Coordinates of C-alpha atoms in Angstrom, one line a residue:
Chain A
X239 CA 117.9 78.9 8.5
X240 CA 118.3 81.9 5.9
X241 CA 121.6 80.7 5.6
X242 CA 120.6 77.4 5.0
X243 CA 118.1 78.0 2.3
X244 CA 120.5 80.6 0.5
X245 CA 122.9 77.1 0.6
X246 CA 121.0 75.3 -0.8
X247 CA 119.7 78.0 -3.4
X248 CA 123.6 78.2 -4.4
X249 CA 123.9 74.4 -4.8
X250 CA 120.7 74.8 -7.1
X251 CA 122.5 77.1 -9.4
X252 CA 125.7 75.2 -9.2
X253 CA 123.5 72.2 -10.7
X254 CA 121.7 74.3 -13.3
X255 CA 125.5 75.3 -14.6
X256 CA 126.3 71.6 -14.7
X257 CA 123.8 70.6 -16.5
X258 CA 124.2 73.3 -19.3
X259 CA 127.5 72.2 -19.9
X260 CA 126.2 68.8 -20.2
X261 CA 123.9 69.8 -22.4
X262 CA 126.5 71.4 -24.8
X263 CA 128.3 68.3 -25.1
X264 CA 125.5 65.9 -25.7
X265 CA 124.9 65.8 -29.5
X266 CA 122.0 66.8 -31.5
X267 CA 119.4 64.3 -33.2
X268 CA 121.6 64.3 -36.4
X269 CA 123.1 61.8 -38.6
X270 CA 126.8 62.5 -40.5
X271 CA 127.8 60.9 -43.1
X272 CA 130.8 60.6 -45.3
X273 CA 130.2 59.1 -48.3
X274 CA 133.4 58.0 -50.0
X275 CA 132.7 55.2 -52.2
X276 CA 131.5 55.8 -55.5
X277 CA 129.9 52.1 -56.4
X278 CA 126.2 52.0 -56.4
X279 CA 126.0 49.6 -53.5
X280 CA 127.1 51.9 -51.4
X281 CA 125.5 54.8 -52.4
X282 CA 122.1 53.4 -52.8
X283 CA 122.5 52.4 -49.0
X284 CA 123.9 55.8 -47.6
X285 CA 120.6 57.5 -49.2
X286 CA 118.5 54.9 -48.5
X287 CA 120.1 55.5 -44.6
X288 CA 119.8 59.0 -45.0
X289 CA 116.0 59.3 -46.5
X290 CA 115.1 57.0 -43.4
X291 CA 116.7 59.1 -40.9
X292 CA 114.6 61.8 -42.1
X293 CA 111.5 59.9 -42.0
X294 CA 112.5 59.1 -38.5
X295 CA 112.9 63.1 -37.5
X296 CA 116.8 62.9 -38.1
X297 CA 118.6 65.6 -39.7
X298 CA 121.1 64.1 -42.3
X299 CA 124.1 65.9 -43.5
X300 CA 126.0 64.1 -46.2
X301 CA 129.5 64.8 -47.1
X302 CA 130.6 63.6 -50.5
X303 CA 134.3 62.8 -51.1
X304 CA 136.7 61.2 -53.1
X305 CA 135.3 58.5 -55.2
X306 CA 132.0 59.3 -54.1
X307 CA 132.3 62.9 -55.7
X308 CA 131.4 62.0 -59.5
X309 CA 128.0 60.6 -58.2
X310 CA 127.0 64.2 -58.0
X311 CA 127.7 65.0 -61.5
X312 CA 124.6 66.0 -63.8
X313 CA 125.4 63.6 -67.2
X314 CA 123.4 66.9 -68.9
X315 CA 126.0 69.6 -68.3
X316 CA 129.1 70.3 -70.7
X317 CA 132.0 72.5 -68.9
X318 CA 134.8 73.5 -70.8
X319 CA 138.4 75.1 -70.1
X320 CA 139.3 72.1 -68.3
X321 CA 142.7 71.0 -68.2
X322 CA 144.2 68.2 -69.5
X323 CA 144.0 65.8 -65.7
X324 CA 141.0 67.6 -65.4
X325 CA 139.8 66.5 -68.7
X326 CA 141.1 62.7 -68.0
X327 CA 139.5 62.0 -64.5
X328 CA 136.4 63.8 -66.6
X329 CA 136.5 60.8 -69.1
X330 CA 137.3 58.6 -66.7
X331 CA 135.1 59.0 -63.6
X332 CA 131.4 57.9 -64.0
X333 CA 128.7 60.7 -65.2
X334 CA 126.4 61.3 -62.2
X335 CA 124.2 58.2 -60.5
X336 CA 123.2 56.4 -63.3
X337 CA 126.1 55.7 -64.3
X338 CA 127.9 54.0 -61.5
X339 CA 128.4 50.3 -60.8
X340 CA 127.9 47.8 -58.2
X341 CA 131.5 47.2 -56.6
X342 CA 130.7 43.5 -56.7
X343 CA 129.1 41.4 -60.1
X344 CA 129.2 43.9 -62.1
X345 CA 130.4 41.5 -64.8
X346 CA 131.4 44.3 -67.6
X347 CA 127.7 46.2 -66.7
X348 CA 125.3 43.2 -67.0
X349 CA 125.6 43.1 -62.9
X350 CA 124.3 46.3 -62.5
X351 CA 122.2 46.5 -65.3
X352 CA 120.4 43.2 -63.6
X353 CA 120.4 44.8 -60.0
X354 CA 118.4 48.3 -61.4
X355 CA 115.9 46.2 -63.5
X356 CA 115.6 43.6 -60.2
X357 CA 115.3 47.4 -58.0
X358 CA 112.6 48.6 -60.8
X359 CA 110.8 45.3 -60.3
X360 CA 110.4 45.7 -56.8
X361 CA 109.1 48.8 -56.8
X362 CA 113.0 49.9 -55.2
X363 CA 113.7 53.7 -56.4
X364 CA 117.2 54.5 -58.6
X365 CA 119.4 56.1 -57.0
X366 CA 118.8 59.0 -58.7
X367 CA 115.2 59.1 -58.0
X368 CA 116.9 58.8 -54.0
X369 CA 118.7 61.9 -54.3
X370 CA 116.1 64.0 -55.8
X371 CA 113.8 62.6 -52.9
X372 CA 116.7 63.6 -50.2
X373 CA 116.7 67.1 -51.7
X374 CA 113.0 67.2 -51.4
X375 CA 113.3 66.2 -47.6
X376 CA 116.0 68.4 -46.9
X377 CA 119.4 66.2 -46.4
X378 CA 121.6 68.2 -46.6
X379 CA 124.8 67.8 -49.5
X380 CA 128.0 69.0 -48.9
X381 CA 130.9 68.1 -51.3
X382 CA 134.3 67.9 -50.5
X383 CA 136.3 70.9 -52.3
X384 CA 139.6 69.0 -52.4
X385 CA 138.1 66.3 -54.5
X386 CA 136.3 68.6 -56.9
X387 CA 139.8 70.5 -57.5
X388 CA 142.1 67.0 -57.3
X389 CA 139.9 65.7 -59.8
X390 CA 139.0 68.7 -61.7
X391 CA 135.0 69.3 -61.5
X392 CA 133.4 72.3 -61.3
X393 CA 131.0 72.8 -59.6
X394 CA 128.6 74.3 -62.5
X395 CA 128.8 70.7 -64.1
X396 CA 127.2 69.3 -60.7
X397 CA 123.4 68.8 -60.3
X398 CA 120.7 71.1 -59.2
X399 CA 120.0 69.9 -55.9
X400 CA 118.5 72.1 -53.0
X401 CA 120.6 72.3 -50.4
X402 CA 124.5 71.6 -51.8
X403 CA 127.6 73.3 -50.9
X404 CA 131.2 72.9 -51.0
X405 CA 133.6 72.8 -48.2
X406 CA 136.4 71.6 -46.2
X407 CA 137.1 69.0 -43.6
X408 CA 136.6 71.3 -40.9
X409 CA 132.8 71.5 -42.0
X410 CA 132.2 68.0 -41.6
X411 CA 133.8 67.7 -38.7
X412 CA 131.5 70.1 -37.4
X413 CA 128.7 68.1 -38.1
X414 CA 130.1 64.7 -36.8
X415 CA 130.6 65.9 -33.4
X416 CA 126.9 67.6 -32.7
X417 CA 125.5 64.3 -34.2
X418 CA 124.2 61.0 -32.6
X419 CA 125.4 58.9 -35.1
X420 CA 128.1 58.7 -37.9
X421 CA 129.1 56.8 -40.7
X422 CA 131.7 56.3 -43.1
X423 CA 130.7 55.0 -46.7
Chain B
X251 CA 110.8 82.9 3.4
X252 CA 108.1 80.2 2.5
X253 CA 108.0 81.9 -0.9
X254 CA 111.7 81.7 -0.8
X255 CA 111.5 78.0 -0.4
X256 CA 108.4 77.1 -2.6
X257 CA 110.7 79.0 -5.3
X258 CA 113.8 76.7 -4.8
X259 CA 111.5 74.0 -5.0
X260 CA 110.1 75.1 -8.4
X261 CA 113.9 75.4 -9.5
X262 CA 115.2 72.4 -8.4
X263 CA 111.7 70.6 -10.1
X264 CA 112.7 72.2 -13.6
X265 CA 116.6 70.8 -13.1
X266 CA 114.6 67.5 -12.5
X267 CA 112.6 68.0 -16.0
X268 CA 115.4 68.7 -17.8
X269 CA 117.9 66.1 -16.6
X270 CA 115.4 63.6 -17.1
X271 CA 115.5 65.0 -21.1
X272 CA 119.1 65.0 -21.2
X273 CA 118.7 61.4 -19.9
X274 CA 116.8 60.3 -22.8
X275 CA 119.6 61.9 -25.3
X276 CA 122.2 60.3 -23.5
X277 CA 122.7 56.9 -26.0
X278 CA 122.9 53.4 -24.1
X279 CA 126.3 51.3 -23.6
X280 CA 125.5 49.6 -27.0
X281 CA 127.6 49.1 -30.2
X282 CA 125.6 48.8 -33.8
X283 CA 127.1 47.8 -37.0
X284 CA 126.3 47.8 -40.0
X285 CA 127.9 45.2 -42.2
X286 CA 127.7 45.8 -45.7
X287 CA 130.9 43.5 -47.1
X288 CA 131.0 40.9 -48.1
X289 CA 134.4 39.9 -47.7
X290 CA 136.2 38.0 -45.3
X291 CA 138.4 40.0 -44.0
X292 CA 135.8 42.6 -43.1
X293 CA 132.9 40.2 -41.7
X294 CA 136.4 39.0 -39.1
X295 CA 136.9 42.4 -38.2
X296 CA 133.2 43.0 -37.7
X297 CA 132.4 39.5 -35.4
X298 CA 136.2 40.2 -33.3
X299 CA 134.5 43.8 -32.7
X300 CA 130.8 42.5 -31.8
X301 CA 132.2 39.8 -29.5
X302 CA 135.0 41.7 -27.7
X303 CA 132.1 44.2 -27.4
X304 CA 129.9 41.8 -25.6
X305 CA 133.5 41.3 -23.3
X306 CA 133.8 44.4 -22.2
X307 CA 129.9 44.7 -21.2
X308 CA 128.3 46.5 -24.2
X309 CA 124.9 45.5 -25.7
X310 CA 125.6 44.5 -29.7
X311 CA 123.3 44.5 -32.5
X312 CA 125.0 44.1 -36.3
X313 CA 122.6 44.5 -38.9
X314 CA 123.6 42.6 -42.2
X315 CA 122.8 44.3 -45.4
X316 CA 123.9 43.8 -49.3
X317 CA 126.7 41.6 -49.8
X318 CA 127.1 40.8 -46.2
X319 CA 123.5 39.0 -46.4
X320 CA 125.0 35.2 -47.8
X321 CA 127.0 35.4 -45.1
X322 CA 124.3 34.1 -43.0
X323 CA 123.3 31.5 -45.6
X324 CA 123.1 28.0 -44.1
X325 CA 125.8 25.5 -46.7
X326 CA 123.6 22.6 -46.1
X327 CA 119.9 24.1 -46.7
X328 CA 118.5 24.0 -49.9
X329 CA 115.4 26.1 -51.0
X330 CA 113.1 25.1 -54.0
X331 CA 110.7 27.5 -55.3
X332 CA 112.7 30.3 -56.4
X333 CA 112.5 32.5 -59.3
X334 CA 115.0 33.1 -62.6
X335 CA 117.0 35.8 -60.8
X336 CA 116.7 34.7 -57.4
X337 CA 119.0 31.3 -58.9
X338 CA 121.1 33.2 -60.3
X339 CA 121.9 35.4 -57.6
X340 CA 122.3 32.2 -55.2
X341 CA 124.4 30.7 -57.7
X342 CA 126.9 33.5 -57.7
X343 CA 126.9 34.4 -54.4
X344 CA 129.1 32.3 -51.8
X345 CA 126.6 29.9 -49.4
X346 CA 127.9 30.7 -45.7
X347 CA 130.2 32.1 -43.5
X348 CA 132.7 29.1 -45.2
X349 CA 132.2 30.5 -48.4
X350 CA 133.8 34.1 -48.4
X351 CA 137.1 35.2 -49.5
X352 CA 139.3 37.8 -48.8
X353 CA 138.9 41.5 -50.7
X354 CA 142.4 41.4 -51.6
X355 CA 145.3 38.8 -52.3
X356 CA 142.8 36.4 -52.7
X357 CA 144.5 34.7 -55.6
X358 CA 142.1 32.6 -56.9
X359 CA 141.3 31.1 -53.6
X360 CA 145.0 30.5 -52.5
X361 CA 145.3 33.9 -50.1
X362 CA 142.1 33.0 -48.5
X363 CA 143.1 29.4 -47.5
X364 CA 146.7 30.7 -46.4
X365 CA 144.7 33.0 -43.9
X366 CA 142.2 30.3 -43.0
X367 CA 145.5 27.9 -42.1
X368 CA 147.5 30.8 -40.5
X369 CA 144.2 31.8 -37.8
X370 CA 144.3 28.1 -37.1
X371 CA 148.1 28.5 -36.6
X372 CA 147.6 31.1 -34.6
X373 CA 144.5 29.4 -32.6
X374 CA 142.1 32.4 -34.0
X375 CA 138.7 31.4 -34.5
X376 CA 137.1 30.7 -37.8
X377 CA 134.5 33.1 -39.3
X378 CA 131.7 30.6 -38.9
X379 CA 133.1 29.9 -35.2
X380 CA 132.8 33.6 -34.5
X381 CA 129.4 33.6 -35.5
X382 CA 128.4 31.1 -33.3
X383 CA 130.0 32.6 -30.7
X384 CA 128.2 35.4 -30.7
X385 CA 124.9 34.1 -30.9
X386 CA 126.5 32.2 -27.6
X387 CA 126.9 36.1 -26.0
X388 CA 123.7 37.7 -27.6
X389 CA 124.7 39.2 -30.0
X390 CA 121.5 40.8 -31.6
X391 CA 121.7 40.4 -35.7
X392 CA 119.0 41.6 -38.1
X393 CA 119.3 41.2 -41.6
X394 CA 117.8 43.8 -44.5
X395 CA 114.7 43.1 -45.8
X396 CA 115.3 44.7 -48.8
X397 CA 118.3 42.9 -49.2
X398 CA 116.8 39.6 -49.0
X399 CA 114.3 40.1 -51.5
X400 CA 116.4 41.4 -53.8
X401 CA 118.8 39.0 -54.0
X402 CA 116.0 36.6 -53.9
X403 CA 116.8 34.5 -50.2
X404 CA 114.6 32.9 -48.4
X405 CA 114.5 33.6 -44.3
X406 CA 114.8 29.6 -44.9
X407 CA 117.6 29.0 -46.4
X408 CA 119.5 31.1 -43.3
X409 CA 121.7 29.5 -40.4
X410 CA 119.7 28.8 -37.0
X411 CA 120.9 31.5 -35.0
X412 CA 119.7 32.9 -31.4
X413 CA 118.6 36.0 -31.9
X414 CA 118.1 36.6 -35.7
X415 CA 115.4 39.5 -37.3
X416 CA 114.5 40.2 -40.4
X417 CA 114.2 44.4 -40.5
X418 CA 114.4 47.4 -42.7
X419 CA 116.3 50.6 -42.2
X420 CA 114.3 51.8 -39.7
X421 CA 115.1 49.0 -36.8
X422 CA 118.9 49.9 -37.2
X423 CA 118.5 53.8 -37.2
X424 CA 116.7 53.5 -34.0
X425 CA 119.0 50.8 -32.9
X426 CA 122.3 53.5 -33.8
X427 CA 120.2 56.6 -32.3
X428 CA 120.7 55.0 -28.8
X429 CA 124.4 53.4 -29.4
X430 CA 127.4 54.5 -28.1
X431 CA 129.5 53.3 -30.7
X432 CA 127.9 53.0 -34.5
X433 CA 130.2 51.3 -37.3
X434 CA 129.6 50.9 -41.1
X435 CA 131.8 48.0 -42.0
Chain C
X95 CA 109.6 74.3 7.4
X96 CA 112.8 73.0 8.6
X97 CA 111.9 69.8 7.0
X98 CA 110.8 70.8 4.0
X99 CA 114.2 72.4 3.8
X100 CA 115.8 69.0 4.3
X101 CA 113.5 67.4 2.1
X102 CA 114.7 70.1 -1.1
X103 CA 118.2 69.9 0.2
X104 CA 117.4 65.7 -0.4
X105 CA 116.1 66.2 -3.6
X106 CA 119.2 68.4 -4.9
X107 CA 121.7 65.4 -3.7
X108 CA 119.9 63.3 -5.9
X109 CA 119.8 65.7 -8.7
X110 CA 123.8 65.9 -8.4
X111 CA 124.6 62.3 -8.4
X112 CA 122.2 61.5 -11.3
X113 CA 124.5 64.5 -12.6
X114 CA 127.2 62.6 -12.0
X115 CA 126.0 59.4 -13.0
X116 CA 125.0 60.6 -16.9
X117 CA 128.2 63.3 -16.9
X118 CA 130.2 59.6 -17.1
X119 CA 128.0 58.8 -19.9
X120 CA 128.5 61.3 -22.1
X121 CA 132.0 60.9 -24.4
X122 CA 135.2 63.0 -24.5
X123 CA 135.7 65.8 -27.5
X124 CA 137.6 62.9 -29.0
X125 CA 138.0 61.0 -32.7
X126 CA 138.4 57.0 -32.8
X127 CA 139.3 55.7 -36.3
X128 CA 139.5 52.3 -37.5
X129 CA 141.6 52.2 -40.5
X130 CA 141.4 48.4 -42.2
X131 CA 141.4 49.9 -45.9
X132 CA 145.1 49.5 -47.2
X133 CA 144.0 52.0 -50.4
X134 CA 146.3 54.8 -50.4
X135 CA 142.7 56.8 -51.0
X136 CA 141.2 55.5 -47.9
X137 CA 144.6 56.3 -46.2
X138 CA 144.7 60.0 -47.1
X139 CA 141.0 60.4 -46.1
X140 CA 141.9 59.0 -43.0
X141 CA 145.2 61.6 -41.8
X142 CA 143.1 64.1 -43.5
X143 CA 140.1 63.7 -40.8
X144 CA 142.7 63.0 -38.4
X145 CA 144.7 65.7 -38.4
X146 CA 141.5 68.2 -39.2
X147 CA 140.2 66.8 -35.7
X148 CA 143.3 67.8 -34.0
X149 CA 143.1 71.3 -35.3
X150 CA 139.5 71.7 -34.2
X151 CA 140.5 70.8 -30.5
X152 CA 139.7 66.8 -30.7
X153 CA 142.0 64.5 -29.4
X154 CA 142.1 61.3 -31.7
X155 CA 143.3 57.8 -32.1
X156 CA 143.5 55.8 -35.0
X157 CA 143.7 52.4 -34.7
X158 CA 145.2 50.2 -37.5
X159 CA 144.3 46.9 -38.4
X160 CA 144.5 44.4 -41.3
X161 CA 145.6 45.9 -44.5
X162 CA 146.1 49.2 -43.0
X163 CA 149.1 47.5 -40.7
X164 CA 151.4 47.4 -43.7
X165 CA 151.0 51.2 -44.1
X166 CA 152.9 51.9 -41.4
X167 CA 156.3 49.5 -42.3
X168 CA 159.5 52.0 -42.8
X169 CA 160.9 51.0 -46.5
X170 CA 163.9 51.5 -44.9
X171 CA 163.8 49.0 -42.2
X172 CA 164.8 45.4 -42.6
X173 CA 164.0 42.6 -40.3
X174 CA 165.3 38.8 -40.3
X175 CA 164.5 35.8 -38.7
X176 CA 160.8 35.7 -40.3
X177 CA 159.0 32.2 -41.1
X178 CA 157.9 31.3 -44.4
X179 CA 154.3 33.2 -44.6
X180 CA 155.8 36.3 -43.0
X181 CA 158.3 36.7 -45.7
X182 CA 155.6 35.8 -48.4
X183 CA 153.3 38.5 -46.5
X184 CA 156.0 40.6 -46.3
X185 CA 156.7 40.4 -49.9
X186 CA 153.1 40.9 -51.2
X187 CA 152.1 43.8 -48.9
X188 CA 153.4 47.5 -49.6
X189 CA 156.0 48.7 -47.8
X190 CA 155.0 51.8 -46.4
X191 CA 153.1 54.6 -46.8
X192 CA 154.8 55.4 -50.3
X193 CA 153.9 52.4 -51.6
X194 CA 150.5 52.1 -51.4
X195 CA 148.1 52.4 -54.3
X196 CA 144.7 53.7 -55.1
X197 CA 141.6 51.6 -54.6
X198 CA 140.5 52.3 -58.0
X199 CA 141.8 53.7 -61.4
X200 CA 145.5 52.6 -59.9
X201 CA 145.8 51.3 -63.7
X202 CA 149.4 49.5 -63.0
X203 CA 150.4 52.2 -60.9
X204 CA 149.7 55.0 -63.4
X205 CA 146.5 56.5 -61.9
X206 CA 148.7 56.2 -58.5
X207 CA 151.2 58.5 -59.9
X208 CA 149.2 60.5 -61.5
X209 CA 147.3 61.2 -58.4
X210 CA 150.3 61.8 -56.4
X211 CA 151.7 64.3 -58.9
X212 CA 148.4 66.3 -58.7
X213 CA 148.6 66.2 -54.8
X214 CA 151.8 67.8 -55.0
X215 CA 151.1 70.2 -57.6
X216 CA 148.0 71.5 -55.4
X217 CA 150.6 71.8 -52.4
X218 CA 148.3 68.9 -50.3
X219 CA 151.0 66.6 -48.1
X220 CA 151.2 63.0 -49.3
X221 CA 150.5 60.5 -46.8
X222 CA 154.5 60.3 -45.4
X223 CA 154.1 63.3 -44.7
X224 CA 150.7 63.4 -43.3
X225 CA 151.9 60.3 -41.1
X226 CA 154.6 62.8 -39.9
X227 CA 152.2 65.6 -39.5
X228 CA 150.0 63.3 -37.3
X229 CA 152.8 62.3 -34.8
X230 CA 153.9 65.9 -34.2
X231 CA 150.1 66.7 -33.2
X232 CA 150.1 64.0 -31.3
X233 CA 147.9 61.6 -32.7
X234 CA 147.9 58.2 -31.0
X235 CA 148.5 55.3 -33.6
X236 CA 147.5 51.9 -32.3
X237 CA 148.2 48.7 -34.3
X238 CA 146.3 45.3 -33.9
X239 CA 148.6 42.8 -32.3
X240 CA 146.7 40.0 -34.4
X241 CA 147.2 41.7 -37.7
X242 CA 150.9 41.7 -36.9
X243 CA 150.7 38.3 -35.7
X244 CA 148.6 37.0 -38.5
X245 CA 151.2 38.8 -41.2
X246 CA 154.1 38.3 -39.5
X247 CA 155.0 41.6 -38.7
X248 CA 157.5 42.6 -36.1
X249 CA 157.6 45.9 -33.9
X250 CA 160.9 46.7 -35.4
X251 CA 160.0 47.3 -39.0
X252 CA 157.3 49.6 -38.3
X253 CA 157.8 53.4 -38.9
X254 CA 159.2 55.9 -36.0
X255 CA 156.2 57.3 -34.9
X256 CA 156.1 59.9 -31.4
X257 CA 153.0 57.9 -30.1
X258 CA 152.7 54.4 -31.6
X259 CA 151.6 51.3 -29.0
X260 CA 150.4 47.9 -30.5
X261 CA 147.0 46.4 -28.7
X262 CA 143.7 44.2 -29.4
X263 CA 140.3 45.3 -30.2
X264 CA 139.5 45.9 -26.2
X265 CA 141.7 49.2 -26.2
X266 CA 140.1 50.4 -29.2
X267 CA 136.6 49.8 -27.9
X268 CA 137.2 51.4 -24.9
X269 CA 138.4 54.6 -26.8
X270 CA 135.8 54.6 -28.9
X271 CA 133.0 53.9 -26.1
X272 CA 134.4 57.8 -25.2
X273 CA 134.8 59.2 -28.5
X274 CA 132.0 61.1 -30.0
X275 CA 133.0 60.9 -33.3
X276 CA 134.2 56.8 -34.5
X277 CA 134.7 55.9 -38.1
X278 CA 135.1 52.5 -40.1
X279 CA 137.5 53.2 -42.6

């Protein structure tokens, strides 16, 4: 019966070893997401998704690429030695989130103009106003650094926000496979 | 030896504990969506996905936000009582599931009716078939409040459909915290 | 005491197969895409989480549907015996990878070119050769059967590609009801 019980006490620790392994494969209460898009639309409803998530005990990791990437631009700060594509996709590219469209009726502005006075109405806040609250509750920002060199920002001409940092694919990756739910925007 | 045995007992009560909390982390067999466009092409993709979901044994919810929301609208309803901007936007916005174009190659309406005439070629069903369809299967769909009341609709003026909610962000976060599968379309 | 041997040795039986039972739950170190954006932006962000997945140890599949489907066409391929809306599809639709444009700022092809001139003059792939790259990690490419069927698209134009199999939505949910990462893109 000693042998028995020392049985069973090994099929107890085989279990336990199981389970850890499970355990390292089930993801964490996070939420990824990669927000591409740089119309207001879809930005308003990634940080409207992301300041819920929070609200719900989420942690939220945002990963800013591509179009999305001028969103994050502070319409305050001047940069210089930038070079001449640098300079164009500059001129080009929206100034930080007041100054992105709706990718729909934007009718040369009046659209959007229409939807933030419709938002203000309603007591909806700007999406600037959503960022600075997702700083305050701790989303984390991370912008992709192949963006901000294709399109020539740096990153002293991007806004103050608590917890932003610049990184690769690999980083985000990171964070989509310990999280519960991801999203591309 | 009783110790011996009390204390496999206490171990194999703890594995107990914690695969019940592992359990609860584990997300159900469930698909959520969130569908954002507008467009024809992507509300198609979204219903084929939600109903071959429902095929293959998974619970569905798609939760219909921004320019997705007319979608739902119901052609032959009319609603009285609303305001400037609430008009305007109903105006502008297509009425139904009939209604929608395609994002691209639209041509002025002549790309969208080639693919209408080609699925019916082809014996693929019609967005507004779809739709009924998977209210047929259960297919759980809540629409954003927000989005409603900005863009001024009334729950009213929205097709009859089995199981429709009206919901903010919240309902879909803790409907994608327990999915399998989580889509932003 | 014998008994309350059996009864522990009872309870860790049950313990394993509810092991078991939630071990099948949990998905596979594995990436499913949906890629349904033809942009030639949307495309690159695509590969480039594709191929970053690989190198972190994630198997992935990519599943192409709609206007994605044309991306994969070999310029170089020509194919007869197509009815009238195939050939007009076949004429509006890029051919290939290298033809695709940007989803914004593609200013008659000029903000296309640009954009590929600074991809190569920061030494990043274009998307042929990120295509290529993908097949020799071994990236598995499925294409919708319907998006071929609805745009007239036959097996033979398609690119050479090491792991490329053409299927309906049921594959892809399956994949992706294993995947811990999916993406809409």
């Amino acid at each position: 019966m000693t042998q028995d019980l020392a049985a069973v006490e090994q099929q107890v620790a085989e279990l336990r070893a199981q389970l850890d392994a499970l355990h390292r494969r089930v993801p964490s209460n996070k939420l990824s997401m990669v927000v591409f898009s740089g119309d207001l639309d879809r930005a308003l409803a990634a940080f409207i998704i992301a300041t819920g998530a929070v609200a719900m005990g989420m942690e939220v990791v945002m990963f800013f690429t591509f179009w999305a990437t001028p969103i994050l631009r502070d319409a305050g700060k001047k940069v210089k030695d930038k070079d001449l594509m640098g300079k164009m996709f500059g001129a080009m590219l929206p100034k930080g989130a007041c100054a992105v469209k709706l990718s729909k009726m934007n009718m040369g502005g009046l659209g959007t103009t229409m939807m933030k006075h419709l938002m203000k109405q309603k007591n909806v806040a700007s999406l600037d106003q959503m960022i600075a609250l997702a700083g305050e509750l701790g989303v984390q920002i991370y912008v992709c650094e192949l963006s901000m060199e294709l399109m020539g920002f740096k990153r002293e001409e991007m806004i103050d926000y608590p917890s932003m940092d610049f990184c690769g694919v690999a980083k985000f990756l990171e964070e989509a496979m310990d999280s519960r739910v991801q999203l591309f925007i």
